[in-house]
Structures are given as C-alpha cells and as structure tokens.
PDB file of C-alpha atoms in Angstrom:
ATOM      1  CA  ASP T  15      15.166  -3.230 -13.893  1.00  0.00           C
ATOM      2  CA  ALA T  16      12.197  -5.491 -13.390  1.00  0.00           C
ATOM      3  CA  GLY T  17       9.810  -4.530 -10.655  1.00  0.00           C
ATOM      4  CA  VAL T  18       7.820  -6.824  -8.417  1.00  0.00           C
ATOM      5  CA  ILE T  19       6.193  -9.448 -10.587  1.00  0.00           C
ATOM      6  CA  GLN T  20       2.909 -11.039  -9.623  1.00  0.00           C
ATOM      7  CA  SER T  21       0.933 -13.785 -11.258  1.00  0.00           C
ATOM      8  CA  PRO T  22      -1.748 -14.338 -12.236  1.00  0.00           C
ATOM      9  CA  ARG T  23      -3.048 -10.805 -12.849  1.00  0.00           C
ATOM     10  CA  HIS T  24      -6.597 -12.059 -12.812  1.00  0.00           C
ATOM     11  CA  GLU T  25      -8.070 -15.209 -11.365  1.00  0.00           C
ATOM     12  CA  VAL T  26     -11.682 -16.309 -11.409  1.00  0.00           C
ATOM     13  CA  THR T  27     -12.484 -19.435  -9.485  1.00  0.00           C
ATOM     14  CA  GLU T  28     -15.347 -21.196  -7.816  1.00  0.00           C
ATOM     15  CA  MET T  29     -15.920 -21.399  -4.118  1.00  0.00           C
ATOM     16  CA  GLY T  30     -14.031 -24.261  -2.565  1.00  0.00           C
ATOM     17  CA  GLN T  31     -11.211 -24.271  -5.063  1.00  0.00           C
ATOM     18  CA  GLU T  32      -7.581 -23.732  -4.142  1.00  0.00           C
ATOM     19  CA  VAL T  33      -5.972 -20.496  -5.254  1.00  0.00           C
ATOM     20  CA  THR T  34      -2.251 -19.847  -5.436  1.00  0.00           C
ATOM     21  CA  LEU T  35      -0.875 -16.368  -6.018  1.00  0.00           C
ATOM     22  CA  ARG T  36       2.757 -15.889  -6.872  1.00  0.00           C
ATOM     23  CA  CYS T  37       5.257 -13.120  -6.359  1.00  0.00           C
ATOM     24  CA  LYS T  38       8.795 -12.445  -7.471  1.00  0.00           C
ATOM     25  CA  PRO T  39      10.325  -9.575  -5.493  1.00  0.00           C
ATOM     26  CA  ILE T  40      12.886  -7.152  -6.796  1.00  0.00           C
ATOM     27  CA  SER T  41      16.325  -8.698  -6.846  1.00  0.00           C
ATOM     28  CA  GLY T  42      18.316  -7.677  -3.783  1.00  0.00           C
ATOM     29  CA  HIS T  43      15.298  -6.862  -1.668  1.00  0.00           C
ATOM     30  CA  ASN T  44      15.108  -8.825   1.542  1.00  0.00           C
ATOM     31  CA  SER T  45      11.644  -7.949   2.809  1.00  0.00           C
ATOM     32  CA  LEU T  46       8.436  -9.113   1.193  1.00  0.00           C
ATOM     33  CA  PHE T  47       4.869  -8.179   2.009  1.00  0.00           C
ATOM     34  CA  TRP T  48       1.454  -9.506   1.051  1.00  0.00           C
ATOM     35  CA  TYR T  49      -1.435  -7.019   1.155  1.00  0.00           C
ATOM     36  CA  ARG T  50      -5.114  -7.397   0.379  1.00  0.00           C
ATOM     37  CA  GLN T  51      -7.191  -4.518  -0.968  1.00  0.00           C
ATOM     38  CA  THR T  52     -10.978  -4.363  -0.832  1.00  0.00           C
ATOM     39  CA  MET T  53     -13.439  -1.519  -1.077  1.00  0.00           C
ATOM     40  CA  MET T  54     -14.711  -2.124   2.419  1.00  0.00           C
ATOM     41  CA  ARG T  55     -11.460  -2.580   4.306  1.00  0.00           C
ATOM     42  CA  GLY T  56      -8.906  -0.814   2.135  1.00  0.00           C
ATOM     43  CA  LEU T  57      -5.336  -2.091   2.206  1.00  0.00           C
ATOM     44  CA  GLU T  58      -4.592  -4.707   4.819  1.00  0.00           C
ATOM     45  CA  LEU T  59      -1.239  -6.289   5.557  1.00  0.00           C
ATOM     46  CA  LEU T  60      -1.590 -10.047   5.575  1.00  0.00           C
ATOM     47  CA  ILE T  61       1.963 -11.174   6.247  1.00  0.00           C
ATOM     48  CA  TYR T  62       5.535 -10.073   5.773  1.00  0.00           C
ATOM     49  CA  PHE T  63       8.883 -11.807   5.531  1.00  0.00           C
ATOM     50  CA  ASN T  64      12.404 -10.674   6.305  1.00  0.00           C
ATOM     51  CA  ASN T  65      15.166 -12.749   4.742  1.00  0.00           C
ATOM     52  CA  ASN T  66      12.594 -15.389   3.780  1.00  0.00           C
ATOM     53  CA  VAL T  67      11.393 -15.778   7.374  1.00  0.00           C
ATOM     54  CA  PRO T  68       7.784 -14.893   8.248  1.00  0.00           C
ATOM     55  CA  ILE T  69       7.880 -12.108  10.810  1.00  0.00           C
ATOM     56  CA  ASP T  70       4.249 -11.206  11.334  1.00  0.00           C
ATOM     57  CA  ASP T  71       1.287 -13.171  10.026  1.00  0.00           C
ATOM     58  CA  SER T  72      -1.276 -11.667  12.346  1.00  0.00           C
ATOM     59  CA  GLY T  73      -3.107 -10.192   9.389  1.00  0.00           C
ATOM     60  CA  MET T  74      -3.790 -13.546   7.787  1.00  0.00           C
ATOM     61  CA  PRO T  75      -7.568 -13.870   8.025  1.00  0.00           C
ATOM     62  CA  GLU T  76      -7.784 -17.513   8.982  1.00  0.00           C
ATOM     63  CA  ASP T  77      -6.269 -20.915   8.524  1.00  0.00           C
ATOM     64  CA  ARG T  78      -7.465 -21.077   4.957  1.00  0.00           C
ATOM     65  CA  PHE T  79      -4.679 -18.640   4.104  1.00  0.00           C
ATOM     66  CA  SER T  80      -1.034 -19.624   4.036  1.00  0.00           C
ATOM     67  CA  ALA T  81       2.094 -17.980   2.677  1.00  0.00           C
ATOM     68  CA  LYS T  82       5.544 -19.292   1.946  1.00  0.00           C
ATOM     69  CA  MET T  83       8.836 -17.879   0.825  1.00  0.00           C
ATOM     70  CA  PRO T  84      11.098 -20.787  -0.061  1.00  0.00           C
ATOM     71  CA  ASN T  85      13.866 -18.515  -1.356  1.00  0.00           C
ATOM     72  CA  ALA T  86      14.723 -14.867  -1.800  1.00  0.00           C
ATOM     73  CA  SER T  87      13.172 -14.644  -5.235  1.00  0.00           C
ATOM     74  CA  PHE T  88       9.803 -16.288  -4.813  1.00  0.00           C
ATOM     75  CA  SER T  89       6.768 -16.249  -2.564  1.00  0.00           C
ATOM     76  CA  THR T  90       3.299 -17.749  -2.708  1.00  0.00           C
ATOM     77  CA  LEU T  91       0.011 -16.928  -1.048  1.00  0.00           C
ATOM     78  CA  LYS T  92      -2.411 -19.816  -0.996  1.00  0.00           C
ATOM     79  CA  ILE T  93      -6.086 -19.846  -0.161  1.00  0.00           C
ATOM     80  CA  GLN T  94      -7.681 -23.226   0.396  1.00  0.00           C
ATOM     81  CA  PRO T  95     -10.591 -23.528   0.193  1.00  0.00           C
ATOM     82  CA  SER T  96     -11.508 -20.196  -1.324  1.00  0.00           C
ATOM     83  CA  GLU T  97     -14.699 -18.341  -0.449  1.00  0.00           C
ATOM     84  CA  PRO T  98     -16.535 -15.465  -2.152  1.00  0.00           C
ATOM     85  CA  ARG T  99     -15.470 -13.091   0.630  1.00  0.00           C
ATOM     86  CA  ASP T 100     -11.855 -13.656  -0.399  1.00  0.00           C
ATOM     87  CA  SER T 101     -12.517 -11.728  -3.605  1.00  0.00           C
ATOM     88  CA  ALA T 102     -10.067  -8.839  -3.587  1.00  0.00           C
ATOM     89  CA  VAL T 103      -6.903  -7.524  -5.156  1.00  0.00           C
ATOM     90  CA  TYR T 104      -3.842  -9.073  -3.574  1.00  0.00           C
ATOM     91  CA  PHE T 105      -0.632  -7.084  -3.722  1.00  0.00           C
ATOM     92  CA  CYS T 106       2.894  -8.207  -3.168  1.00  0.00           C
ATOM     93  CA  ALA T 107       5.499  -5.619  -2.225  1.00  0.00           C
ATOM     94  CA  SER T 108       9.195  -5.803  -1.524  1.00  0.00           C
ATOM     95  CA  SER T 109      11.811  -3.569   0.017  1.00  0.00           C
ATOM     96  CA  PHE T 110      15.373  -3.502   1.226  1.00  0.00           C
ATOM     97  CA  ARG T 111      15.492  -3.557   4.966  1.00  0.00           C
ATOM     98  CA  GLN T 112      17.922  -0.790   5.848  1.00  0.00           C
ATOM     99  CA  THR T 113      19.079   0.422   9.188  1.00  0.00           C
ATOM    100  CA  ALA T 114      16.140   2.799   9.189  1.00  0.00           C
ATOM    101  CA  PRO T 115      13.059   0.874  10.226  1.00  0.00           C
ATOM    102  CA  THR T 116      10.996   1.819   7.268  1.00  0.00           C
ATOM    103  CA  GLY T 117      11.966   2.014   3.685  1.00  0.00           C
ATOM    104  CA  GLU T 118      10.085   2.452   0.496  1.00  0.00           C
ATOM    105  CA  LEU T 119       7.825  -0.407  -0.496  1.00  0.00           C
ATOM    106  CA  PHE T 120       7.753  -1.400  -4.157  1.00  0.00           C
ATOM    107  CA  PHE T 121       4.429  -2.875  -5.155  1.00  0.00           C
ATOM    108  CA  GLY T 122       3.517  -5.303  -7.872  1.00  0.00           C
ATOM    109  CA  GLU T 123       0.528  -4.697 -10.099  1.00  0.00           C
ATOM    110  CA  GLY T 124      -1.642  -7.003  -8.039  1.00  0.00           C
ATOM    111  CA  SER T 125      -3.628 -10.169  -8.571  1.00  0.00           C
ATOM    112  CA  ARG T 126      -7.361  -9.620  -8.855  1.00  0.00           C
ATOM    113  CA  LEU T 127      -9.156 -12.615  -7.397  1.00  0.00           C
ATOM    114  CA  THR T 128     -12.842 -13.308  -7.938  1.00  0.00           C
ATOM    115  CA  VAL T 129     -14.386 -16.233  -6.134  1.00  0.00           C
ATOM    116  CA  LEU T 130     -17.823 -17.170  -7.427  1.00  0.00           C
TER     117      LEU T 130
ATOM    118  CA  ALA D  17      -5.756   2.785  18.507  1.00  0.00           C
ATOM    119  CA  GLN D  18      -3.449   3.774  15.714  1.00  0.00           C
ATOM    120  CA  SER D  19      -5.302   5.034  12.689  1.00  0.00           C
ATOM    121  CA  VAL D  20      -5.022   7.056   9.528  1.00  0.00           C
ATOM    122  CA  THR D  21      -7.959   9.087   8.287  1.00  0.00           C
ATOM    123  CA  GLN D  22      -8.440  10.439   4.821  1.00  0.00           C
ATOM    124  CA  PRO D  23     -11.713  12.347   5.133  1.00  0.00           C
ATOM    125  CA  ASP D  24     -12.343  12.740   1.421  1.00  0.00           C
ATOM    126  CA  ILE D  25     -13.288   9.588  -0.450  1.00  0.00           C
ATOM    127  CA  HIS D  26     -13.487  11.278  -3.838  1.00  0.00           C
ATOM    128  CA  ILE D  27     -12.337  14.676  -5.055  1.00  0.00           C
ATOM    129  CA  THR D  28     -12.777  16.217  -8.492  1.00  0.00           C
ATOM    130  CA  VAL D  29     -10.662  19.143  -9.620  1.00  0.00           C
ATOM    131  CA  SER D  30     -10.209  20.908 -12.914  1.00  0.00           C
ATOM    132  CA  GLU D  31      -6.974  20.509 -14.786  1.00  0.00           C
ATOM    133  CA  GLY D  32      -4.623  23.309 -13.818  1.00  0.00           C
ATOM    134  CA  ALA D  33      -6.304  23.884 -10.473  1.00  0.00           C
ATOM    135  CA  SER D  34      -4.548  23.398  -7.172  1.00  0.00           C
ATOM    136  CA  LEU D  35      -5.046  20.289  -5.083  1.00  0.00           C
ATOM    137  CA  GLU D  36      -4.945  19.449  -1.425  1.00  0.00           C
ATOM    138  CA  LEU D  37      -5.652  15.976  -0.086  1.00  0.00           C
ATOM    139  CA  ARG D  38      -6.121  15.656   3.622  1.00  0.00           C
ATOM    140  CA  CYS D  39      -4.615  13.113   5.966  1.00  0.00           C
ATOM    141  CA  ASN D  40      -4.885  12.926   9.737  1.00  0.00           C
ATOM    142  CA  TYR D  41      -3.342  10.321  11.946  1.00  0.00           C
ATOM    143  CA  SER D  42      -3.804   9.102  15.451  1.00  0.00           C
ATOM    144  CA  TYR D  43      -0.629   7.854  17.048  1.00  0.00           C
ATOM    145  CA  GLY D  44       1.123   7.913  20.393  1.00  0.00           C
ATOM    146  CA  ALA D  45       4.114   9.724  18.958  1.00  0.00           C
ATOM    147  CA  THR D  46       4.924  11.308  15.653  1.00  0.00           C
ATOM    148  CA  PRO D  47       5.206   8.447  13.207  1.00  0.00           C
ATOM    149  CA  TYR D  48       6.919   8.211   9.884  1.00  0.00           C
ATOM    150  CA  LEU D  49       4.544   9.550   7.226  1.00  0.00           C
ATOM    151  CA  PHE D  50       4.063   8.589   3.600  1.00  0.00           C
ATOM    152  CA  TRP D  51       1.931   9.304   0.569  1.00  0.00           C
ATOM    153  CA  TYR D  52       1.472   6.647  -2.085  1.00  0.00           C
ATOM    154  CA  VAL D  53      -0.347   6.882  -5.418  1.00  0.00           C
ATOM    155  CA  GLN D  54      -2.185   4.099  -7.210  1.00  0.00           C
ATOM    156  CA  SER D  55      -3.032   4.482 -10.863  1.00  0.00           C
ATOM    157  CA  PRO D  56      -5.882   2.323 -12.208  1.00  0.00           C
ATOM    158  CA  GLY D  57      -4.877  -1.306 -12.453  1.00  0.00           C
ATOM    159  CA  GLN D  58      -1.485  -0.634 -10.941  1.00  0.00           C
ATOM    160  CA  GLY D  59       0.269  -1.137  -7.676  1.00  0.00           C
ATOM    161  CA  LEU D  60       1.120   1.665  -5.272  1.00  0.00           C
ATOM    162  CA  GLN D  61       4.033   3.997  -5.849  1.00  0.00           C
ATOM    163  CA  LEU D  62       5.690   6.139  -3.193  1.00  0.00           C
ATOM    164  CA  LEU D  63       5.201   9.877  -3.791  1.00  0.00           C
ATOM    165  CA  LEU D  64       7.017  11.211  -0.747  1.00  0.00           C
ATOM    166  CA  LYS D  65       7.863  10.528   2.868  1.00  0.00           C
ATOM    167  CA  TYR D  66       8.563  12.429   6.062  1.00  0.00           C
ATOM    168  CA  PHE D  67      10.919  11.156   8.700  1.00  0.00           C
ATOM    169  CA  SER D  68      12.260  14.305  10.363  1.00  0.00           C
ATOM    170  CA  GLY D  69      13.559  17.795   9.668  1.00  0.00           C
ATOM    171  CA  ASP D  70      11.875  20.239   7.347  1.00  0.00           C
ATOM    172  CA  THR D  71       8.152  19.790   7.715  1.00  0.00           C
ATOM    173  CA  LEU D  72       7.539  20.568   4.048  1.00  0.00           C
ATOM    174  CA  VAL D  73       8.673  17.660   1.936  1.00  0.00           C
ATOM    175  CA  GLN D  74       8.944  17.463  -1.801  1.00  0.00           C
ATOM    176  CA  GLY D  75       8.054  14.374  -3.767  1.00  0.00           C
ATOM    177  CA  ILE D  76       7.881  13.117  -7.286  1.00  0.00           C
ATOM    178  CA  LYS D  77       5.541  14.414  -9.966  1.00  0.00           C
ATOM    179  CA  GLY D  78       5.458  17.905  -8.449  1.00  0.00           C
ATOM    180  CA  PHE D  79       3.742  16.879  -5.214  1.00  0.00           C
ATOM    181  CA  GLU D  80       4.572  18.173  -1.772  1.00  0.00           C
ATOM    182  CA  ALA D  81       3.236  17.522   1.705  1.00  0.00           C
ATOM    183  CA  GLU D  82       3.370  19.432   4.942  1.00  0.00           C
ATOM    184  CA  PHE D  83       3.604  17.828   8.350  1.00  0.00           C
ATOM    185  CA  LYS D  84       1.779  19.727  11.083  1.00  0.00           C
ATOM    186  CA  ARG D  85       2.366  18.201  14.468  1.00  0.00           C
ATOM    187  CA  SER D  86      -0.234  20.343  16.219  1.00  0.00           C
ATOM    188  CA  GLN D  87      -2.923  19.101  13.862  1.00  0.00           C
ATOM    189  CA  SER D  88      -1.610  15.547  13.456  1.00  0.00           C
ATOM    190  CA  SER D  89      -1.886  16.119   9.750  1.00  0.00           C
ATOM    191  CA  PHE D  90       0.157  15.402   6.664  1.00  0.00           C
ATOM    192  CA  ASN D  91      -1.719  16.948   3.754  1.00  0.00           C
ATOM    193  CA  LEU D  92      -0.660  16.416   0.181  1.00  0.00           C
ATOM    194  CA  ARG D  93      -0.612  19.351  -2.235  1.00  0.00           C
ATOM    195  CA  LYS D  94       0.046  20.153  -5.834  1.00  0.00           C
ATOM    196  CA  PRO D  95      -0.135  23.689  -7.264  1.00  0.00           C
ATOM    197  CA  SER D  96      -1.432  22.686 -10.699  1.00  0.00           C
ATOM    198  CA  VAL D  97      -3.051  19.353 -11.412  1.00  0.00           C
ATOM    199  CA  HIS D  98      -2.521  17.501 -14.672  1.00  0.00           C
ATOM    200  CA  TRP D  99      -4.970  15.029 -16.175  1.00  0.00           C
ATOM    201  CA  SER D 100      -2.417  12.276 -15.575  1.00  0.00           C
ATOM    202  CA  ASP D 101      -2.706  12.856 -11.825  1.00  0.00           C
ATOM    203  CA  ALA D 102      -6.089  11.131 -11.808  1.00  0.00           C
ATOM    204  CA  ALA D 103      -5.521   8.206  -9.465  1.00  0.00           C
ATOM    205  CA  GLU D 104      -6.111   7.082  -5.907  1.00  0.00           C
ATOM    206  CA  TYR D 105      -3.916   8.511  -3.201  1.00  0.00           C
ATOM    207  CA  PHE D 106      -3.090   6.788   0.057  1.00  0.00           C
ATOM    208  CA  CYS D 107      -1.653   8.286   3.190  1.00  0.00           C
ATOM    209  CA  ALA D 108       0.299   5.863   5.366  1.00  0.00           C
ATOM    210  CA  VAL D 109       2.048   5.915   8.719  1.00  0.00           C
ATOM    211  CA  ALA D 110       4.559   3.732  10.495  1.00  0.00           C
ATOM    212  CA  PRO D 111       5.775   3.951  14.069  1.00  0.00           C
ATOM    213  CA  ARG D 112       9.271   5.175  14.794  1.00  0.00           C
ATOM    214  CA  GLY D 113      11.407   2.313  15.886  1.00  0.00           C
ATOM    215  CA  GLY D 114       8.973  -0.161  14.422  1.00  0.00           C
ATOM    216  CA  SER D 115       9.381  -2.425  11.474  1.00  0.00           C
ATOM    217  CA  GLN D 116       8.318  -2.066   7.907  1.00  0.00           C
ATOM    218  CA  GLY D 117       5.421  -4.344   8.566  1.00  0.00           C
ATOM    219  CA  ASN D 118       3.780  -1.724  10.714  1.00  0.00           C
ATOM    220  CA  LEU D 119       2.875   0.492   7.777  1.00  0.00           C
ATOM    221  CA  ILE D 120      -0.793   1.474   8.141  1.00  0.00           C
ATOM    222  CA  PHE D 121      -2.680   2.853   5.164  1.00  0.00           C
ATOM    223  CA  GLY D 122      -5.648   5.180   5.050  1.00  0.00           C
ATOM    224  CA  LYS D 123      -8.680   4.232   2.990  1.00  0.00           C
ATOM    225  CA  GLY D 124      -7.569   6.398   0.105  1.00  0.00           C
ATOM    226  CA  THR D 125      -8.838   9.433  -1.784  1.00  0.00           C
ATOM    227  CA  LYS D 126      -9.789   9.020  -5.402  1.00  0.00           C
ATOM    228  CA  LEU D 127      -8.864  12.026  -7.533  1.00  0.00           C
ATOM    229  CA  SER D 128     -10.717  12.791 -10.751  1.00  0.00           C
ATOM    230  CA  VAL D 129      -9.486  15.558 -13.058  1.00  0.00           C
ATOM    231  CA  LYS D 130     -11.865  17.509 -15.281  1.00  0.00           C
ATOM    232  CA  PRO D 131     -10.564  18.819 -18.592  1.00  0.00           C
TER     233      PRO D 131
END
C-alpha cells in the first residue's frame, strides 16, 4: 500500500516567492497533519484536519501560511510570500481517527524547503 | 507547561552494545507515550506506544520502553544495537482524552553506531 506521499521532496526558492507543498494521505485515513521540523525548534505541529475540516491551526506561524484540504485525498500547505526563516523540512502525516483519542501517525518523507 | 525532554542530543554506541535513550515528560496527568524513529531523509515511524497496563512495552525492531510514573520517564531500550539502528529517535506525548493534534515531540536523540 502506498504511504503518505508528499511533493516536492526538495524546493529551493527565492525570498518573496510563493511555495506550495502537497500531500496525499493514506487512503481511508481521515486525519491529516502538517508538521515543520527545524534544528532549532524540532518538530512543530502547524495544523491538522479531521474529515477535511481544519481543527487546530494555532501552530501556523503567521498569515503567510495557509493550508487547505479540498477532499479526503489531497492537502496543500502554501507559504506566500516565503522568507528565509521558513527554510525547514515540512512533513505531512495522516491517521485514522479511532475511538481512542490518539492513533499512530503515518508520516510522509517530507518536503525540504530552502528559501534564499 | 507540557513538555518532553530528551536530555541526550547525540549518542554513539558500538554495534552489539546495549542502548538506552532517555525521555522525561512534564504533564498534569500521565499522558499517552510514544517513541518514533526517523531514518535519514525519511519521515517518522512509530516504534512503540504506551497507553495503559504493563509498564514495559515492546515495539518493532527489537525495541522496548519502560514507563516509570514516579520518574515521569519513558526510556527506550534495546539489548543489542545493529548498525541499521542509526537514526534519530523522538519521544512524544499526548494528553489522555485529547485529540491527535495534541501530540508533542521531544527534540530528538541522534544515535550513531560504531562498527
């Protein structure tokens, strides 16, 4: 079975440009998460969706960041305009929301973003 | 404030030696506890989790972890390390009764394995 698929794997862009990261969760999963990983701050939850609805976006750094999930099989994280401090690895993860409040998260391989 | 501490940033062990990675948490009540592993260039993979019951939990790849309430710890162990275990290991916690979005990760411990 295919895992969580993220694209692009690597992105190098210039400050001020728009960046769009994409994620396809595992089929059947109904929760989707966007994380950011940096050396300084470690793994940070940016936003998560349940059944395509954003539940908590308190981790989104600022208005330059936006995330959408138009359907159960696709999500985007957009940064506009991008800044050098946005350079990080962005992970998408999905899970099946069971009756237990926490289940296993399945992570994609990440999108490494470099903003020059 | 809720937090997860992994005191060791980097550990090097010889292949075949035993391993223990430390994790301490600060929480109002005993949370759900997890260990994830991240191989270079990869996403995170769940090694094991503790929800309740036996405080010694077994995971994949020969790893185990022990929950000690009195020490607010959930240390990861492996009796004999293999070169393929070289990776970064993350402890994570989530509150009971909370949602999946409340998963909080430690900063990670990078494991290097000497031949």
